[in-house]
């Protein structure tokens, strides 16, 4: 007997199929690297001046969801730099200063960092951030992360 | 511990995906595997008595609903729905409803007047079905656009026209389920949701981004409550405003019911109902029912793991399971002192059990553990 379980029944459906882009929210406009550059520079200068609270707050506000992968990567590198420059003793304080939406974004960058070679070099620091975040707000940001289709 | 659990019935071995009471709360219908079991309620002290088994479906039955006239509708992953007409001898006469869908049916709900019902499906279709006298047949009309993914849940407004749906595409949408000849225009005159309601038109949509697990109308307030997989409870109104509250324990809710005009009960993966209330226009967490915090706290104290262990800081991280296995390992049995919540697995469906003047005093829940639990609020 033919293995009917493996038949792609969508192929026989004349109506449009569900494409991956259908599930991504419609952002309207796309942010480009040149538009994002001032924010990246500001983030770098805040991080180098040692004002980590402001740096992380800026990094986790309005992340470039609508940008292409390359732009997202450039922004991610700047965020990772800021995350790596924060002293472990300051992390809890910084996490406390973030609001709910910012914490959701922070967890996205932590996971993104863990999945990329650049971030793996900072693995210990990312884990420390993760620990501080879960101690502050439990599993909430993680549940949000799992179900959120806006990627950084 | 609080005394919120009124009764607890272990009815079947498998998960119960959906349950429903008749209008007078004497009959209980549950779905399990490919069958739908009909029980007669015997009060809170004795378990419900199995009355009939409805077994026409050949795949998992996903939802059941009972109309105000006592008709039962079931829908299943076999892509069919059956309407079960109660006969005078206590049995039920099945009628197949041709839904014309190519994927599983996932949710079903009778309109308040009991003359039509809506079925949600994985085929990105909501089928609104009604009985046609001339043909002696249940007809189904489709709402397709702009649904992009599986429909998880349905809820009718008390006017029987507005239909709220939620699905895995992350949208909570309000459609018109107006059927000519069955519904009257008077039902929706002065409705704040719009002027005209042709069948299938999209009235409003609210983007949530994650799976919508359950929606529920509060018709007299013209508001809709919905819970999503990101662990949030949301309340939407006709002006397009949405208020969002996070679950205090983080885990998502699967089901939601309105208790009164300013309180909503949710339940899900935390295995106990949680009450949210509105104060000065803002929704917020109010209280837990049947929560097992005592049991968790005790088990932490009695555990001889080092105090600086990360998990002690956050006791929700599987500590009770750890203790259980530790005891099984050392003593070969689990000590009885660990109090567990009434449900041992996720709650997937809440229904109103007792209501007076728009205020709900008792609710029932069913869960993946095969139990029905009645709660006092």
Short mmCIF file of C-alpha atoms in Angstrom, two decimals:
data_model
loop_
_atom_site.label_atom_id
_atom_site.label_comp_id
_atom_site.label_asym_id
_atom_site.label_seq_id
_atom_site.Cartn_x
_atom_site.Cartn_y
_atom_site.Cartn_z
CA UNK A 1 0.00 0.00 0.00
CA UNK A 2 1.12 3.51 -0.72
CA UNK A 3 2.31 5.43 2.30
CA UNK A 4 -0.52 7.96 2.27
CA UNK A 5 0.63 9.59 5.48
CA UNK A 6 3.55 11.09 3.60
CA UNK A 7 1.50 12.61 0.81
CA UNK A 8 1.83 16.39 0.79
CA UNK A 9 -1.88 17.18 0.72
CA UNK A 10 -1.16 20.89 0.46
CA UNK A 11 0.24 20.28 -3.03
CA UNK A 12 -3.29 19.37 -4.12
CA UNK A 13 -4.80 22.46 -2.56
CA UNK A 14 -5.35 25.02 -5.31
CA UNK A 15 -5.56 27.84 -2.80
CA UNK A 16 -2.46 29.64 -1.58
CA UNK A 17 -0.47 27.75 1.03
CA UNK A 18 0.75 29.05 4.31
CA UNK A 19 4.20 30.49 3.72
CA UNK A 20 6.72 31.23 6.48
CA UNK A 21 6.48 34.95 5.77
CA UNK A 22 2.72 34.82 6.46
CA UNK A 23 3.50 34.21 10.09
CA UNK A 24 5.90 37.14 10.47
CA UNK A 25 4.15 40.30 11.53
CA UNK A 26 3.85 43.03 8.93
CA UNK A 27 6.27 45.79 9.99
CA UNK A 28 5.39 48.14 7.17
CA UNK A 29 8.82 49.62 6.68
CA UNK A 30 12.24 47.99 6.74
CA UNK A 31 14.98 49.60 8.73
CA UNK A 32 18.35 49.74 6.96
CA UNK A 33 21.87 49.57 8.31
CA UNK A 34 22.55 53.25 7.62
CA UNK A 35 19.43 54.24 9.56
CA UNK A 36 20.52 52.05 12.43
CA UNK A 37 24.14 53.21 12.48
CA UNK A 38 23.60 56.22 14.82
CA UNK A 39 21.96 53.93 17.40
CA UNK A 40 24.84 51.46 17.17
CA UNK A 41 27.41 54.26 17.66
CA UNK A 42 25.45 55.65 20.60
CA UNK A 43 25.29 52.16 22.10
CA UNK A 44 29.06 51.72 21.68
CA UNK A 45 29.85 55.08 23.24
CA UNK A 46 27.55 54.43 26.21
CA UNK A 47 29.16 51.04 26.74
CA UNK A 48 32.69 52.43 26.56
CA UNK A 49 31.82 55.22 28.97
CA UNK A 50 30.78 52.58 31.48
CA UNK A 51 27.11 53.58 31.80
CA UNK A 52 25.90 49.99 31.44
CA UNK A 53 22.35 50.59 32.63
CA UNK A 54 21.69 53.13 29.89
CA UNK A 55 23.53 51.04 27.33
CA UNK A 56 21.46 47.90 27.95
CA UNK A 57 18.27 49.92 28.15
CA UNK A 58 19.05 51.48 24.78
CA UNK A 59 20.03 48.13 23.30
CA UNK A 60 16.78 46.47 24.33
CA UNK A 61 14.48 49.33 23.24
CA UNK A 62 12.98 49.01 19.78
CA UNK A 63 15.36 46.41 18.36
CA UNK A 64 15.55 46.24 14.54
CA UNK A 65 12.90 43.54 14.04
CA UNK A 66 12.21 44.61 10.47
CA UNK A 67 15.83 44.71 9.32
CA UNK A 68 17.51 42.07 7.14
CA UNK A 69 19.77 39.43 8.66
CA UNK A 70 22.99 41.34 8.02
CA UNK A 71 21.77 44.50 9.70
CA UNK A 72 20.45 42.50 12.61
CA UNK A 73 23.87 40.90 12.94
CA UNK A 74 25.68 44.25 13.06
CA UNK A 75 23.32 45.42 15.77
CA UNK A 76 23.69 42.14 17.63
CA UNK A 77 27.49 42.53 17.70
CA UNK A 78 27.11 45.93 19.36
CA UNK A 79 24.63 44.53 21.90
CA UNK A 80 26.91 41.60 22.64
CA UNK A 81 29.79 43.98 23.25
CA UNK A 82 27.70 45.93 25.75
CA UNK A 83 26.55 42.72 27.45
CA UNK A 84 30.13 41.46 27.69
CA UNK A 85 31.43 44.72 29.17
CA UNK A 86 28.98 44.66 32.07
CA UNK A 87 30.48 43.48 35.34
CA UNK A 88 28.77 40.43 36.81
CA UNK A 89 28.05 42.30 40.03
CA UNK A 90 26.14 44.98 38.12
CA UNK A 91 23.95 42.62 36.12
CA UNK A 92 21.17 42.22 38.70
CA UNK A 93 20.88 46.01 39.01
CA UNK A 94 20.75 46.48 35.24
CA UNK A 95 18.10 43.77 34.84
CA UNK A 96 15.97 45.44 37.53
CA UNK A 97 16.04 48.73 35.63
CA UNK A 98 14.48 47.16 32.52
CA UNK A 99 10.75 47.08 31.86
CA UNK A 100 8.81 44.02 30.72
CA UNK A 101 9.31 44.58 26.98
CA UNK A 102 13.03 45.25 27.42
CA UNK A 103 13.50 42.02 29.37
CA UNK A 104 11.81 40.14 26.53
CA UNK A 105 14.30 41.64 24.10
CA UNK A 106 17.24 40.93 26.39
CA UNK A 107 16.41 37.22 26.50
CA UNK A 108 16.28 37.19 22.68
CA UNK A 109 19.84 38.55 22.48
CA UNK A 110 21.05 36.10 25.11
CA UNK A 111 19.68 33.16 23.11
CA UNK A 112 20.94 34.60 19.83
CA UNK A 113 24.38 34.99 21.39
CA UNK A 114 24.38 31.37 22.54
CA UNK A 115 23.58 30.22 19.00
CA UNK A 116 26.33 32.15 17.19
CA UNK A 117 30.13 31.65 17.25
CA UNK A 118 30.71 35.28 18.33
CA UNK A 119 28.47 34.76 21.34
CA UNK A 120 29.86 31.38 22.26
CA UNK A 121 33.15 33.03 23.17
CA UNK A 122 31.21 35.01 25.76
CA UNK A 123 29.19 31.97 26.88
CA UNK A 124 29.90 32.42 30.60
CA UNK A 125 28.79 36.02 30.56
CA UNK A 126 25.60 35.20 28.67
CA UNK A 127 24.79 32.48 31.19
CA UNK A 128 25.32 34.96 34.02
CA UNK A 129 22.89 37.35 32.33
CA UNK A 130 20.43 34.51 31.91
CA UNK A 131 20.69 33.63 35.59
CA UNK A 132 20.10 37.20 36.68
CA UNK A 133 17.15 37.53 34.33
CA UNK A 134 15.39 34.36 35.50
CA UNK A 135 15.98 35.25 39.13
CA UNK A 136 14.37 38.61 38.53
CA UNK A 137 11.34 37.58 36.48
CA UNK A 138 11.07 33.78 36.49
CA UNK A 139 10.11 31.95 33.33
CA UNK A 140 8.02 34.84 31.94
CA UNK A 141 10.57 36.22 29.45
CA UNK A 142 11.42 32.70 28.26
CA UNK A 143 7.78 31.84 27.60
CA UNK A 144 7.50 35.12 25.70
CA UNK A 145 10.63 34.31 23.73
CA UNK A 146 9.38 30.87 22.70
CA UNK A 147 6.09 32.22 21.40
CA UNK A 148 7.32 35.47 19.81
CA UNK A 149 7.70 35.56 16.04
CA UNK A 150 9.59 38.86 15.99
CA UNK A 151 13.23 37.85 15.82
CA UNK A 152 16.34 39.88 16.50
CA UNK B 1 -4.72 25.13 51.70
CA UNK B 2 -7.90 26.77 50.60
CA UNK B 3 -11.18 24.89 50.28
CA UNK B 4 -11.80 25.84 46.71
CA UNK B 5 -12.09 22.28 45.43
CA UNK B 6 -15.71 21.21 45.68
CA UNK B 7 -15.41 17.85 43.96
CA UNK B 8 -12.96 15.86 41.93
CA UNK B 9 -13.92 13.05 39.57
CA UNK B 10 -11.43 10.77 37.90
CA UNK B 11 -13.46 9.64 34.91
CA UNK B 12 -11.14 8.28 32.22
CA UNK B 13 -7.54 7.20 31.84
CA UNK B 14 -6.69 9.40 28.87
CA UNK B 15 -6.72 13.18 28.56
CA UNK B 16 -10.04 15.04 28.42
CA UNK B 17 -9.73 17.73 25.77
CA UNK B 18 -13.16 19.21 26.17
CA UNK B 19 -16.15 18.95 28.47
CA UNK B 20 -19.55 20.52 28.64
CA UNK B 21 -22.69 20.56 30.80
CA UNK B 22 -26.28 20.74 29.65
CA UNK B 23 -28.13 23.98 30.44
CA UNK B 24 -29.58 22.55 33.68
CA UNK B 25 -26.18 20.99 34.66
CA UNK B 26 -27.63 17.47 34.91
CA UNK B 27 -25.72 16.03 31.98
CA UNK B 28 -21.96 16.10 31.54
CA UNK B 29 -20.30 15.34 28.21
CA UNK B 30 -16.56 14.71 27.95
CA UNK B 31 -14.33 13.76 25.05
CA UNK B 32 -11.71 11.08 25.38
CA UNK B 33 -9.82 9.46 22.52
CA UNK B 34 -12.30 8.72 19.70
CA UNK B 35 -15.36 8.73 21.95
CA UNK B 36 -17.63 11.16 23.69
CA UNK B 37 -19.01 10.00 27.05
CA UNK B 38 -22.29 11.28 28.40
CA UNK B 39 -22.67 11.21 32.20
CA UNK B 40 -25.57 12.00 34.53
CA UNK B 41 -24.50 14.25 37.41
CA UNK B 42 -25.23 12.87 40.91
CA UNK B 43 -24.31 15.91 42.98
CA UNK B 44 -20.88 16.83 44.26
CA UNK B 45 -20.44 13.84 46.57
CA UNK B 46 -20.85 10.91 44.22
CA UNK B 47 -19.21 10.50 40.84
CA UNK B 48 -21.23 11.11 37.68
CA UNK B 49 -22.85 7.97 36.27
CA UNK B 50 -21.95 6.91 32.74
CA UNK B 51 -25.11 7.07 30.66
CA UNK B 52 -24.27 6.75 26.96
CA UNK B 53 -21.11 6.52 24.88
CA UNK B 54 -21.15 8.30 21.55
CA UNK B 55 -18.71 6.49 19.30
CA UNK B 56 -19.23 7.39 15.65
CA UNK B 57 -15.93 9.20 15.20
CA UNK B 58 -12.87 7.23 14.14
CA UNK B 59 -10.22 9.79 15.14
CA UNK B 60 -9.66 11.81 18.31
CA UNK B 61 -12.70 13.86 19.30
CA UNK B 62 -11.44 17.39 19.84
CA UNK B 63 -14.46 19.25 21.17
CA UNK B 64 -18.02 18.85 22.41
CA UNK B 65 -20.79 21.34 23.07
CA UNK B 66 -24.42 21.05 24.24
CA UNK B 67 -27.05 23.49 23.00
CA UNK B 68 -29.76 25.04 25.17
CA UNK B 69 -32.16 22.44 23.68
CA UNK B 70 -29.94 19.56 24.74
CA UNK B 71 -28.53 18.74 21.29
CA UNK B 72 -24.93 17.63 21.46
CA UNK B 73 -22.39 18.46 18.77
CA UNK B 74 -19.00 16.76 18.59
CA UNK B 75 -16.16 17.41 16.18
CA UNK B 76 -13.10 15.34 15.55
CA UNK B 77 -9.77 15.03 13.80
CA UNK B 78 -11.56 12.76 11.30
CA UNK B 79 -12.80 16.08 9.75
CA UNK B 80 -16.41 15.40 10.66
CA UNK B 81 -18.94 16.75 13.08
CA UNK B 82 -22.00 14.97 14.41
CA UNK B 83 -25.14 16.45 15.87
CA UNK B 84 -26.67 14.12 18.47
CA UNK B 85 -30.40 14.58 18.92
CA UNK B 86 -31.67 13.38 22.32
CA UNK B 87 -34.50 10.82 22.00
CA UNK B 88 -37.22 10.15 24.55
CA UNK B 89 -35.66 6.82 25.61
CA UNK B 90 -32.43 8.56 26.64
CA UNK B 91 -30.37 7.57 23.61
CA UNK B 92 -29.04 9.91 20.96
CA UNK B 93 -29.62 9.91 17.22
CA UNK B 94 -26.51 10.98 15.27
CA UNK B 95 -26.59 13.13 12.15
CA UNK B 96 -23.40 13.61 10.17
CA UNK B 97 -22.57 17.21 9.30
CA UNK B 98 -20.53 17.59 6.13
CA UNK B 99 -18.02 20.27 7.03
CA UNK B 100 -16.18 20.14 3.66
CA UNK B 101 -12.77 20.61 5.27
CA UNK B 102 -9.56 18.73 4.49
CA UNK B 103 -7.98 18.94 7.93
CA UNK B 104 -8.95 18.20 11.51
CA UNK B 105 -11.84 19.99 13.17
CA UNK B 106 -10.50 21.56 16.36
CA UNK B 107 -13.23 23.52 18.13
CA UNK B 108 -17.00 23.67 18.15
CA UNK B 109 -19.48 26.04 19.72
CA UNK B 110 -23.29 26.36 19.56
CA UNK B 111 -24.71 29.81 18.98
CA UNK B 112 -26.67 30.98 22.06
CA UNK B 113 -30.03 30.33 20.36
CA UNK B 114 -29.07 26.71 19.63
CA UNK B 115 -29.99 26.79 15.92
CA UNK B 116 -26.48 26.97 14.45
CA UNK B 117 -22.94 26.18 15.47
CA UNK B 118 -19.45 27.07 14.37
CA UNK B 119 -16.59 24.61 13.85
CA UNK B 120 -12.95 25.70 13.78
CA UNK B 121 -10.45 23.66 11.83
CA UNK B 122 -6.83 23.24 10.83
CA UNK B 123 -7.88 23.86 7.23
CA UNK B 124 -7.88 27.63 7.95
CA UNK B 125 -11.65 27.57 7.83
CA UNK B 126 -14.45 28.30 10.26
CA UNK B 127 -17.56 26.40 9.20
CA UNK B 128 -20.86 27.83 10.39
CA UNK B 129 -23.48 25.07 10.24
CA UNK B 130 -27.25 25.32 10.41
CA UNK B 131 -30.16 23.01 9.79
CA UNK B 132 -31.98 23.33 6.47
CA UNK B 133 -35.56 22.16 6.68
CA UNK B 134 -36.14 21.56 2.94
CA UNK B 135 -33.20 19.21 2.58
CA UNK B 136 -33.37 17.70 6.07
CA UNK B 137 -29.64 18.37 6.30
CA UNK B 138 -27.08 20.39 8.22
CA UNK B 139 -25.50 22.88 5.83
CA UNK B 140 -22.09 24.39 6.41
CA UNK B 141 -20.96 27.81 5.19
CA UNK B 142 -17.27 28.69 5.26
CA UNK B 143 -15.43 31.69 6.64
CA UNK B 144 -11.97 31.58 5.02
CA UNK B 145 -10.37 34.97 4.73
CA UNK B 146 -8.05 36.10 6.15
CA UNK B 147 -7.40 33.10 8.42
CA UNK B 148 -3.81 31.93 7.94
CA UNK B 149 -3.57 28.99 10.27
CA UNK B 150 -5.38 26.57 12.58
CA UNK B 151 -8.33 27.88 14.57
CA UNK B 152 -8.00 26.89 18.22
CA UNK B 153 -11.07 28.38 19.77
CA UNK B 154 -14.44 30.00 19.10
CA UNK B 155 -16.87 32.10 21.10
CA UNK B 156 -20.28 33.53 20.14
CA UNK B 157 -21.56 36.90 21.26
CA UNK B 158 -24.95 36.61 22.96
CA UNK B 159 -26.54 38.25 19.88
CA UNK B 160 -25.63 35.11 17.93
CA UNK B 161 -24.02 37.06 15.10
CA UNK B 162 -20.55 38.09 16.22
CA UNK B 163 -18.11 35.20 16.37
CA UNK B 164 -14.71 35.59 18.03
CA UNK B 165 -11.98 33.20 16.88
CA UNK B 166 -8.41 32.62 17.94
CA UNK B 167 -5.74 30.56 16.25
CA UNK B 168 -2.14 29.65 15.74
CA UNK B 169 -1.54 32.55 13.35
CA UNK B 170 -1.51 34.81 16.38
CA UNK B 171 -4.66 36.74 15.53
CA UNK B 172 -7.84 37.06 17.56
CA UNK B 173 -10.48 37.90 14.97
CA UNK B 174 -14.13 38.82 15.19
CA UNK B 175 -16.25 37.64 12.25
CA UNK B 176 -19.89 37.91 11.40
CA UNK B 177 -21.72 34.59 11.46
CA UNK B 178 -24.96 36.11 10.22
CA UNK B 179 -27.17 33.50 8.50
CA UNK B 180 -30.03 34.82 6.38
CA UNK B 181 -33.38 33.47 7.48
CA UNK B 182 -32.01 32.40 10.84
CA UNK B 183 -30.71 35.63 12.31
CA UNK B 184 -32.52 38.94 12.29
CA UNK B 185 -31.01 42.36 11.73
CA UNK B 186 -32.62 43.49 15.00
CA UNK B 187 -30.12 41.36 16.92
CA UNK B 188 -27.27 43.63 15.85
CA UNK B 189 -28.93 47.06 15.63
CA UNK B 190 -26.94 49.61 17.63
CA UNK B 191 -24.07 47.18 17.99
CA UNK B 192 -20.90 49.19 18.67
CA UNK B 193 -18.95 46.75 16.51
CA UNK B 194 -20.30 48.03 13.19
CA UNK B 195 -23.22 48.83 10.94
CA UNK B 196 -23.52 45.92 8.55
CA UNK B 197 -22.73 42.31 9.25
CA UNK B 198 -22.76 40.26 6.02
CA UNK B 199 -21.82 36.62 6.58
CA UNK B 200 -18.09 35.99 6.84
CA UNK B 201 -16.99 39.61 7.00
CA UNK B 202 -14.07 40.44 9.25
CA UNK B 203 -15.27 42.88 11.91
CA UNK B 204 -12.05 43.37 13.91
CA UNK B 205 -8.71 41.71 14.31
CA UNK B 206 -6.23 41.89 17.14
CA UNK B 207 -2.63 40.80 16.62
CA UNK B 208 -1.07 38.95 19.54
CA UNK B 209 1.83 37.18 17.80
CA UNK B 210 1.60 33.89 19.66
CA UNK B 211 -1.00 31.11 19.58
CA UNK B 212 -4.38 32.15 20.91
CA UNK B 213 -5.51 29.36 23.24
CA UNK B 214 -8.99 30.50 24.22
CA UNK B 215 -11.40 33.39 23.65
CA UNK B 216 -14.50 34.33 25.61
CA UNK B 217 -17.06 37.07 25.07
CA UNK B 218 -18.55 39.22 27.79
CA UNK B 219 -21.45 40.35 25.68
CA UNK B 220 -23.04 42.95 27.94
CA UNK B 221 -19.70 44.79 28.21
CA UNK B 222 -18.91 44.23 24.50
CA UNK B 223 -15.51 42.94 25.56
CA UNK B 224 -13.52 39.83 24.68
CA UNK B 225 -11.02 38.07 26.92
CA UNK B 226 -8.39 35.86 25.34
CA UNK B 227 -5.37 33.93 26.57
CA UNK B 228 -2.28 33.25 24.50
CA UNK B 229 0.66 30.90 24.51
CA UNK B 230 2.99 33.70 25.65
CA UNK B 231 1.40 33.47 29.10
CA UNK B 232 -0.78 36.54 28.79
CA UNK B 233 -4.42 37.33 29.47
CA UNK B 234 -5.79 40.04 27.21
CA UNK B 235 -9.03 41.99 27.26
CA UNK B 236 -10.09 43.64 24.01
CA UNK B 237 -12.95 46.04 23.33
CA UNK B 238 -14.74 47.31 20.22
CA UNK B 239 -12.59 50.43 20.01
CA UNK B 240 -9.58 48.24 19.35
CA UNK B 241 -8.00 48.70 22.78
CA UNK B 242 -6.28 45.69 24.31
CA UNK B 243 -5.15 45.33 27.89
CA UNK B 244 -2.57 42.67 28.57
CA UNK B 245 -1.62 41.01 31.87
CA UNK B 246 1.15 38.48 32.35
CA UNK B 247 0.60 35.24 34.20
CA UNK B 248 2.38 35.64 37.55
CA UNK B 249 3.94 32.21 37.23
CA UNK B 250 4.87 32.68 33.60
CA UNK B 251 3.35 29.50 32.20
CA UNK B 252 0.61 29.98 29.58
CA UNK B 253 -3.12 29.59 30.16
CA UNK B 254 -5.22 27.25 28.04
CA UNK B 255 -8.68 28.42 29.01
CA UNK B 256 -10.52 31.48 30.26
CA UNK B 257 -14.00 32.27 31.65
CA UNK B 258 -15.60 35.50 32.84
CA UNK B 259 -16.63 35.31 36.48
CA UNK B 260 -18.40 38.66 36.60
CA UNK B 261 -18.01 42.03 34.94
CA UNK B 262 -14.72 42.78 36.63
CA UNK B 263 -13.15 39.37 37.09
CA UNK B 264 -11.82 36.65 34.83
CA UNK B 265 -10.67 33.14 35.71
CA UNK B 266 -7.82 31.51 33.77
CA UNK B 267 -6.24 28.07 34.00
CA UNK B 268 -3.58 26.16 32.14
CA UNK B 269 -0.17 24.63 32.64
CA UNK B 270 0.11 25.69 36.30
CA UNK B 271 -2.70 23.18 37.01
CA UNK B 272 -4.81 25.52 39.14
CA UNK B 273 -7.23 28.35 38.30
CA UNK B 274 -6.05 31.93 38.67
CA UNK B 275 -8.35 34.91 39.17
CA UNK B 276 -7.73 38.31 37.57
CA UNK B 277 -9.75 41.39 38.51
CA UNK B 278 -10.24 44.88 37.15
CA UNK B 279 -9.56 47.78 39.47
CA UNK B 280 -10.05 51.35 38.23
CA UNK B 281 -9.93 50.17 34.66
CA UNK B 282 -6.72 48.15 35.04
CA UNK B 283 -6.62 44.37 34.98
CA UNK B 284 -4.32 42.62 37.40
CA UNK B 285 -3.65 39.36 39.21
CA UNK B 286 -6.00 38.78 42.14
CA UNK B 287 -5.66 35.31 43.63
CA UNK B 288 -4.81 31.65 43.08
CA UNK B 289 -7.21 28.80 43.73
CA UNK B 290 -6.00 25.41 44.94
CA UNK B 291 -2.37 26.44 44.60
CA UNK B 292 0.14 24.07 46.14
CA UNK B 293 2.68 26.60 47.41
CA UNK B 294 2.64 24.97 50.84
CA UNK B 295 3.64 21.66 49.42
CA UNK B 296 6.43 23.22 47.43
CA UNK B 297 7.79 25.23 50.36
CA UNK B 298 7.81 22.17 52.60
CA UNK B 299 9.56 20.05 50.06
CA UNK B 300 12.31 22.62 49.72
CA UNK B 301 12.96 22.78 53.44
CA UNK B 302 13.13 19.03 53.75
CA UNK B 303 15.49 18.68 50.84
CA UNK B 304 19.08 18.30 51.86
CA UNK B 305 20.51 19.96 48.79
CA UNK B 306 22.95 22.79 49.37
CA UNK B 307 21.23 26.07 50.15
CA UNK B 308 23.19 28.08 47.63
CA UNK B 309 21.89 25.91 44.82
CA UNK B 310 20.27 28.00 42.11
CA UNK B 311 17.01 26.11 42.26
CA UNK B 312 16.20 27.14 45.81
CA UNK B 313 15.99 30.72 44.61
CA UNK B 314 13.30 29.73 42.17
CA UNK B 315 11.20 26.92 43.59
CA UNK B 316 9.04 26.49 40.51
CA UNK B 317 11.89 24.84 38.65
CA UNK B 318 10.93 21.19 39.01
CA UNK B 319 11.76 20.84 42.69
CA UNK B 320 8.74 18.72 43.52
CA UNK B 321 9.64 16.26 40.79
CA UNK B 322 13.21 16.12 42.09
CA UNK B 323 11.97 15.38 45.60
CA UNK B 324 9.63 12.73 44.32
CA UNK B 325 12.37 10.84 42.51
CA UNK B 326 14.74 11.26 45.42
CA UNK B 327 12.20 9.69 47.76
CA UNK B 328 11.43 6.92 45.30
CA UNK B 329 15.14 6.21 45.14
CA UNK B 330 15.80 6.22 48.90
CA UNK B 331 12.58 4.81 50.36
CA UNK B 332 10.90 3.18 47.42
CA UNK B 333 7.76 5.23 47.97
CA UNK B 334 6.61 8.81 47.91
CA UNK B 335 5.69 10.32 51.26
CA UNK B 336 2.06 11.34 51.49
CA UNK B 337 2.87 14.70 53.04
CA UNK B 338 3.36 16.31 49.62
CA UNK B 339 0.09 18.03 48.84
CA UNK B 340 -0.71 18.09 45.20
CA UNK B 341 -3.16 20.27 43.34
CA UNK B 342 -6.47 18.72 42.32
CA UNK B 343 -5.32 18.48 38.73
CA UNK B 344 -2.15 16.51 38.15
CA UNK B 345 -1.68 17.78 34.62
CA UNK B 346 -2.55 20.87 32.60
CA UNK B 347 -6.11 22.20 32.72
CA UNK B 348 -7.37 22.58 29.17
CA UNK B 349 -10.98 23.67 29.57
CA UNK B 350 -12.97 25.67 32.13
CA UNK B 351 -16.75 25.87 32.11
CA UNK B 352 -19.26 27.72 34.22
CA UNK B 353 -21.02 25.35 36.63
CA UNK B 354 -23.11 27.69 38.74
CA UNK B 355 -24.14 31.24 37.95
CA UNK B 356 -26.44 33.77 39.62
CA UNK B 357 -27.34 37.16 38.10
CA UNK B 358 -24.28 37.21 35.90
CA UNK B 359 -21.93 36.23 38.73
CA UNK B 360 -20.27 32.83 38.54
CA UNK B 361 -19.92 31.00 41.85
CA UNK B 362 -18.74 27.57 40.70
CA UNK B 363 -16.67 26.46 37.72
CA UNK B 364 -15.65 23.08 36.39
CA UNK B 365 -12.40 22.13 34.72
CA UNK B 366 -11.09 19.22 32.73
CA UNK B 367 -7.49 18.31 32.26
CA UNK B 368 -4.98 16.13 30.49
CA UNK B 369 -5.00 13.88 33.59
CA UNK B 370 -8.54 12.67 32.76
CA UNK B 371 -10.15 14.45 35.71
CA UNK B 372 -13.10 16.75 36.11
CA UNK B 373 -12.78 19.15 39.05
CA UNK B 374 -15.43 21.49 40.42
CA UNK B 375 -14.17 24.67 42.11
CA UNK B 376 -15.92 27.07 44.49
CA UNK B 377 -14.96 30.67 43.80
#
